[in-house]
Amino acid sequence: MQMEFGFVSAFVVGLLGGGHCAGMCGGIVGALAFGLPEKIRSNLRSTLPYQLGYNLGRISSYVVAGAIMGGLGMLLAEFMPIYLAQRALLLVAGLFMIFLGLYLGGWWSGLAQIEKLGGILWQRIEPFARRLLPVNTPGQAWLLGLVWGWIPCGLVYSMLVWTVSAGSMLNGAGLMLAFGLGTLPNLFAMGLVAGSLARWSRDTRIRRLAGLTVILFGLVTLWKAF
């Protein structure tokens, strides 16, 4: 039941964190769309395989990173009694759900500082992304999406810290898959229909509702921990 709560919460964070996604990745989505050949760009149906490629590549990176962080949490749990490990992991999960809820609701931006931790990694990966442009095939779009998934993003990196509490590589991958699927409607819409869904998700009331929902999940998780 605990992981089901986590998966639902991760999906909500991704879905209703659309305002952050629009600000962080909206320019990238637009650049990818306008970087396609004119013949493809002018036909909505023709752009679908490329948009799917970008986003499936991005989510693939999230899943891999989630599995790594979930495995790290599993290893850390080996160094303490099972009972204490379970409580510690629940505590981490609950706190980060609350932090993410505050972040989504616009009440606290402290998690944005986590983006700075990914700057060094991105400096090494970004030159490879340049060599993949312009995109000529859906397969190339998927490769570019794989690189895109590692761009410094406080929301993504905060989710990765949360996955340390997942307790296994599989659960860590599952949390990031749920999160990635939640981000898919916003970013896919921005690439295809000028971001009408993204504008909806930037509504302050929607963001606060999302934040309160995730905070509620976090409080329930802390209750289980104690």
mmCIF file of C-alpha atoms in Angstrom:
data_model
loop_
_atom_site.group_PDB
_atom_site.id
_atom_site.type_symbol
_atom_site.label_atom_id
_atom_site.label_comp_id
_atom_site.label_asym_id
_atom_site.label_seq_id
_atom_site.Cartn_x
_atom_site.Cartn_y
_atom_site.Cartn_z
ATOM 1 C CA MET A 1 0.000 0.000 0.000
ATOM 2 C CA GLN A 2 2.867 2.359 0.826
ATOM 3 C CA MET A 3 4.363 2.099 -2.662
ATOM 4 C CA GLU A 4 0.933 2.628 -4.226
ATOM 5 C CA PHE A 5 0.761 5.922 -2.321
ATOM 6 C CA GLY A 6 4.220 6.754 -3.611
ATOM 7 C CA PHE A 7 3.373 5.984 -7.242
ATOM 8 C CA VAL A 8 0.184 8.064 -7.142
ATOM 9 C CA SER A 9 1.997 10.937 -5.450
ATOM 10 C CA ALA A 10 4.856 10.800 -7.963
ATOM 11 C CA PHE A 11 2.357 10.904 -10.835
ATOM 12 C CA VAL A 12 0.586 13.912 -9.282
ATOM 13 C CA VAL A 13 3.914 15.725 -8.859
ATOM 14 C CA GLY A 14 4.690 15.190 -12.539
ATOM 15 C CA LEU A 15 1.214 16.018 -13.830
ATOM 16 C CA LEU A 16 0.522 19.135 -11.799
ATOM 17 C CA GLY A 17 4.107 20.348 -11.785
ATOM 18 C CA GLY A 18 3.424 21.518 -15.323
ATOM 19 C CA GLY A 19 4.156 25.138 -14.514
ATOM 20 C CA HIS A 20 7.712 24.210 -13.599
ATOM 21 C CA CYS A 21 7.972 21.952 -16.665
ATOM 22 C CA ALA A 22 6.800 24.767 -18.927
ATOM 23 C CA GLY A 23 9.371 27.171 -17.536
ATOM 24 C CA MET A 24 12.226 24.667 -17.462
ATOM 25 C CA CYS A 25 11.638 22.688 -20.651
ATOM 26 C CA GLY A 26 9.216 24.781 -22.701
ATOM 27 C CA GLY A 27 12.036 26.394 -24.651
ATOM 28 C CA ILE A 28 13.638 23.024 -25.283
ATOM 29 C CA VAL A 29 10.363 21.557 -26.522
ATOM 30 C CA GLY A 30 9.881 24.502 -28.882
ATOM 31 C CA ALA A 31 13.441 24.267 -30.170
ATOM 32 C CA LEU A 32 13.072 20.545 -30.841
ATOM 33 C CA ALA A 33 9.787 21.073 -32.664
ATOM 34 C CA PHE A 34 11.067 23.919 -34.826
ATOM 35 C CA GLY A 35 14.300 22.035 -35.486
ATOM 36 C CA LEU A 36 12.462 19.401 -37.504
ATOM 37 C CA PRO A 37 12.471 19.639 -41.307
ATOM 38 C CA GLU A 38 9.729 21.914 -42.651
ATOM 39 C CA LYS A 39 7.920 19.035 -44.381
ATOM 40 C CA ILE A 40 7.578 17.181 -41.068
ATOM 41 C CA ARG A 41 6.989 20.216 -38.865
ATOM 42 C CA SER A 42 4.054 21.423 -40.945
ATOM 43 C CA ASN A 43 2.132 18.162 -40.500
ATOM 44 C CA LEU A 44 0.859 17.368 -37.001
ATOM 45 C CA ARG A 45 0.661 13.641 -37.687
ATOM 46 C CA SER A 46 4.231 13.570 -38.953
ATOM 47 C CA THR A 47 5.560 15.154 -35.750
ATOM 48 C CA LEU A 48 3.986 12.525 -33.481
ATOM 49 C CA PRO A 49 6.775 9.907 -33.782
ATOM 50 C CA TYR A 50 9.384 12.577 -33.033
ATOM 51 C CA GLN A 51 7.543 13.958 -29.999
ATOM 52 C CA LEU A 52 7.040 10.423 -28.707
ATOM 53 C CA GLY A 53 10.720 9.735 -29.272
ATOM 54 C CA TYR A 54 11.834 12.818 -27.325
ATOM 55 C CA ASN A 55 9.573 12.087 -24.389
ATOM 56 C CA LEU A 56 10.114 8.328 -24.226
ATOM 57 C CA GLY A 57 13.863 8.961 -24.232
ATOM 58 C CA ARG A 58 13.490 11.488 -21.429
ATOM 59 C CA ILE A 59 11.371 9.110 -19.333
ATOM 60 C CA SER A 60 13.830 6.273 -20.012
ATOM 61 C CA SER A 61 16.559 8.373 -18.392
ATOM 62 C CA TYR A 62 14.319 9.008 -15.389
ATOM 63 C CA VAL A 63 13.692 5.272 -14.966
ATOM 64 C CA VAL A 64 17.394 4.418 -15.139
ATOM 65 C CA ALA A 65 18.271 7.142 -12.631
ATOM 66 C CA GLY A 66 15.442 6.010 -10.348
ATOM 67 C CA ALA A 67 16.699 2.429 -10.401
ATOM 68 C CA ILE A 68 20.206 3.614 -9.465
ATOM 69 C CA MET A 69 18.956 5.738 -6.566
ATOM 70 C CA GLY A 70 16.567 3.026 -5.383
ATOM 71 C CA GLY A 71 19.457 0.548 -5.386
ATOM 72 C CA LEU A 72 21.545 3.004 -3.394
ATOM 73 C CA GLY A 73 18.788 3.225 -0.789
ATOM 74 C CA MET A 74 18.613 -0.579 -0.641
ATOM 75 C CA LEU A 75 22.356 -0.758 0.029
ATOM 76 C CA LEU A 76 22.162 1.888 2.737
ATOM 77 C CA ALA A 77 19.359 -0.039 4.429
ATOM 78 C CA GLU A 78 21.652 -3.063 4.729
ATOM 79 C CA PHE A 79 23.705 -1.249 7.356
ATOM 80 C CA MET A 80 20.908 -1.018 9.936
ATOM 81 C CA PRO A 81 18.216 -3.321 11.372
ATOM 82 C CA ILE A 82 15.251 -3.915 9.063
ATOM 83 C CA TYR A 83 12.786 -2.239 11.417
ATOM 84 C CA LEU A 84 14.883 0.926 11.659
ATOM 85 C CA ALA A 85 15.609 0.879 7.915
ATOM 86 C CA GLN A 86 11.899 0.750 7.089
ATOM 87 C CA ARG A 87 11.164 3.644 9.426
ATOM 88 C CA ALA A 88 14.084 5.687 8.109
ATOM 89 C CA LEU A 89 13.018 5.180 4.487
ATOM 90 C CA LEU A 90 9.426 6.128 5.299
ATOM 91 C CA LEU A 91 10.696 9.230 7.083
ATOM 92 C CA VAL A 92 12.746 10.301 4.042
ATOM 93 C CA ALA A 93 9.803 9.653 1.705
ATOM 94 C CA GLY A 94 7.349 11.584 3.880
ATOM 95 C CA LEU A 95 9.613 14.588 4.299
ATOM 96 C CA PHE A 96 10.365 14.834 0.597
ATOM 97 C CA MET A 97 6.689 14.544 -0.289
ATOM 98 C CA ILE A 98 6.054 17.532 1.985
ATOM 99 C CA PHE A 99 9.008 19.462 0.503
ATOM 100 C CA LEU A 100 7.761 18.730 -3.026
ATOM 101 C CA GLY A 101 4.239 19.777 -2.071
ATOM 102 C CA LEU A 102 5.530 23.109 -0.764
ATOM 103 C CA TYR A 103 7.587 23.493 -3.947
ATOM 104 C CA LEU A 104 4.648 22.731 -6.246
ATOM 105 C CA GLY A 105 2.337 25.054 -4.352
ATOM 106 C CA GLY A 106 4.801 27.919 -4.684
ATOM 107 C CA TRP A 107 5.241 28.284 -0.924
ATOM 108 C CA TRP A 108 8.933 27.311 -0.785
ATOM 109 C CA SER A 109 11.613 27.167 -3.498
ATOM 110 C CA GLY A 110 14.426 25.586 -1.517
ATOM 111 C CA LEU A 111 14.461 22.457 -3.656
ATOM 112 C CA ALA A 112 15.478 24.548 -6.667
ATOM 113 C CA GLN A 113 18.968 24.655 -5.165
ATOM 114 C CA ILE A 114 19.338 20.968 -5.986
ATOM 115 C CA GLU A 115 19.650 21.947 -9.666
ATOM 116 C CA LYS A 116 23.112 23.283 -8.955
ATOM 117 C CA LEU A 117 24.288 19.775 -8.093
ATOM 118 C CA GLY A 118 23.654 18.637 -11.663
ATOM 119 C CA GLY A 119 25.527 21.449 -13.366
ATOM 120 C CA ILE A 120 28.856 19.602 -13.580
ATOM 121 C CA LEU A 121 27.232 16.483 -15.050
ATOM 122 C CA TRP A 122 25.288 18.519 -17.604
ATOM 123 C CA GLN A 123 28.432 20.301 -18.796
ATOM 124 C CA ARG A 124 29.834 16.913 -19.817
ATOM 125 C CA ILE A 125 26.640 15.636 -21.453
ATOM 126 C CA GLU A 126 25.460 18.758 -23.309
ATOM 127 C CA PRO A 127 28.149 18.662 -26.068
ATOM 128 C CA PHE A 128 26.932 15.181 -27.022
ATOM 129 C CA ALA A 129 23.385 16.523 -27.348
ATOM 130 C CA ARG A 130 24.567 19.143 -29.840
ATOM 131 C CA ARG A 131 25.927 16.434 -32.120
ATOM 132 C CA LEU A 132 22.446 14.894 -32.337
ATOM 133 C CA LEU A 133 21.025 18.034 -33.961
ATOM 134 C CA PRO A 134 19.286 18.447 -36.302
ATOM 135 C CA VAL A 135 17.005 15.468 -35.684
ATOM 136 C CA ASN A 136 16.202 13.463 -38.807
ATOM 137 C CA THR A 137 14.638 10.233 -37.467
ATOM 138 C CA PRO A 138 12.431 9.199 -34.508
ATOM 139 C CA GLY A 139 15.309 7.020 -33.279
ATOM 140 C CA GLN A 140 17.561 10.058 -33.176
ATOM 141 C CA ALA A 141 14.804 11.906 -31.304
ATOM 142 C CA TRP A 142 14.810 9.124 -28.700
ATOM 143 C CA LEU A 143 18.569 9.439 -28.244
ATOM 144 C CA LEU A 144 18.231 13.181 -27.810
ATOM 145 C CA GLY A 145 15.488 12.553 -25.261
ATOM 146 C CA LEU A 146 17.860 10.311 -23.309
ATOM 147 C CA VAL A 147 20.262 13.239 -23.016
ATOM 148 C CA TRP A 148 17.453 15.701 -22.279
ATOM 149 C CA GLY A 149 16.449 13.594 -19.272
ATOM 150 C CA TRP A 150 19.652 14.595 -17.453
ATOM 151 C CA ILE A 151 19.226 18.368 -17.767
ATOM 152 C CA PRO A 152 19.558 20.075 -14.342
ATOM 153 C CA CYS A 153 16.040 20.290 -12.903
ATOM 154 C CA GLY A 154 15.180 20.790 -9.236
ATOM 155 C CA LEU A 155 11.899 18.897 -9.579
ATOM 156 C CA VAL A 156 13.524 15.838 -11.184
ATOM 157 C CA TYR A 157 16.500 15.819 -8.833
ATOM 158 C CA SER A 158 14.218 16.137 -5.806
ATOM 159 C CA MET A 159 12.253 13.151 -7.043
ATOM 160 C CA LEU A 160 15.503 11.213 -7.359
ATOM 161 C CA VAL A 161 16.398 11.950 -3.744
ATOM 162 C CA TRP A 162 12.939 10.711 -2.827
ATOM 163 C CA THR A 163 13.537 7.415 -4.684
ATOM 164 C CA VAL A 164 16.350 6.578 -2.263
ATOM 165 C CA SER A 165 13.505 5.716 0.126
ATOM 166 C CA ALA A 166 11.920 3.305 -2.366
ATOM 167 C CA GLY A 167 13.897 0.388 -0.923
ATOM 168 C CA SER A 168 14.761 -1.351 -4.204
ATOM 169 C CA MET A 169 15.894 -0.687 -7.756
ATOM 170 C CA LEU A 170 12.504 -1.802 -9.103
ATOM 171 C CA ASN A 171 10.531 0.518 -6.840
ATOM 172 C CA GLY A 172 12.910 3.395 -7.565
ATOM 173 C CA ALA A 173 12.443 2.857 -11.295
ATOM 174 C CA GLY A 174 8.670 2.642 -10.769
ATOM 175 C CA LEU A 175 8.519 5.946 -8.903
ATOM 176 C CA MET A 176 10.396 7.760 -11.658
ATOM 177 C CA LEU A 177 8.275 6.064 -14.323
ATOM 178 C CA ALA A 178 5.120 7.324 -12.573
ATOM 179 C CA PHE A 179 6.633 10.800 -12.336
ATOM 180 C CA GLY A 180 7.705 10.749 -15.989
ATOM 181 C CA LEU A 181 4.266 9.652 -17.151
ATOM 182 C CA GLY A 182 2.811 12.515 -15.140
ATOM 183 C CA THR A 183 4.998 15.038 -16.973
ATOM 184 C CA LEU A 184 4.148 13.547 -20.371
ATOM 185 C CA PRO A 185 0.792 15.314 -21.042
ATOM 186 C CA ASN A 186 2.212 18.791 -20.425
ATOM 187 C CA LEU A 187 5.394 18.434 -22.439
ATOM 188 C CA PHE A 188 3.715 16.445 -25.200
ATOM 189 C CA ALA A 189 1.004 19.106 -25.463
ATOM 190 C CA MET A 190 3.609 21.868 -25.640
ATOM 191 C CA GLY A 191 5.239 20.100 -28.533
ATOM 192 C CA LEU A 192 1.990 19.526 -30.434
ATOM 193 C CA VAL A 193 -0.665 22.082 -29.564
ATOM 194 C CA ALA A 194 1.156 25.166 -28.309
ATOM 195 C CA GLY A 195 0.874 24.290 -24.630
ATOM 196 C CA SER A 196 -2.816 24.780 -23.806
ATOM 197 C CA LEU A 197 -2.609 22.040 -21.172
ATOM 198 C CA ALA A 198 0.568 23.575 -19.790
ATOM 199 C CA ARG A 199 -1.196 26.933 -19.382
ATOM 200 C CA TRP A 200 -3.955 25.197 -17.444
ATOM 201 C CA SER A 201 -1.430 23.510 -15.124
ATOM 202 C CA ARG A 202 0.284 26.873 -14.411
ATOM 203 C CA ASP A 203 -2.909 28.149 -12.772
ATOM 204 C CA THR A 204 -2.080 29.090 -9.170
ATOM 205 C CA ARG A 205 -5.131 27.265 -7.825
ATOM 206 C CA ILE A 206 -4.182 24.065 -9.634
ATOM 207 C CA ARG A 207 -0.603 24.248 -8.394
ATOM 208 C CA ARG A 208 -1.733 24.806 -4.810
ATOM 209 C CA LEU A 209 -4.179 21.922 -5.049
ATOM 210 C CA ALA A 210 -1.345 19.737 -6.338
ATOM 211 C CA GLY A 211 0.914 20.901 -3.532
ATOM 212 C CA LEU A 212 -1.683 20.204 -0.859
ATOM 213 C CA THR A 213 -2.349 16.739 -2.320
ATOM 214 C CA VAL A 214 1.321 15.783 -2.200
ATOM 215 C CA ILE A 215 1.696 17.243 1.302
ATOM 216 C CA LEU A 216 -1.245 15.087 2.419
ATOM 217 C CA PHE A 217 0.489 11.992 1.026
ATOM 218 C CA GLY A 218 3.630 13.054 2.884
ATOM 219 C CA LEU A 219 1.786 13.423 6.193
ATOM 220 C CA VAL A 220 0.211 9.982 5.796
ATOM 221 C CA THR A 221 3.664 8.534 5.102
ATOM 222 C CA LEU A 222 5.126 10.211 8.203
ATOM 223 C CA TRP A 223 2.250 8.824 10.259
ATOM 224 C CA LYS A 224 3.164 5.333 9.049
ATOM 225 C CA ALA A 225 6.824 5.981 9.920
ATOM 226 C CA PHE A 226 6.051 6.890 13.523
#
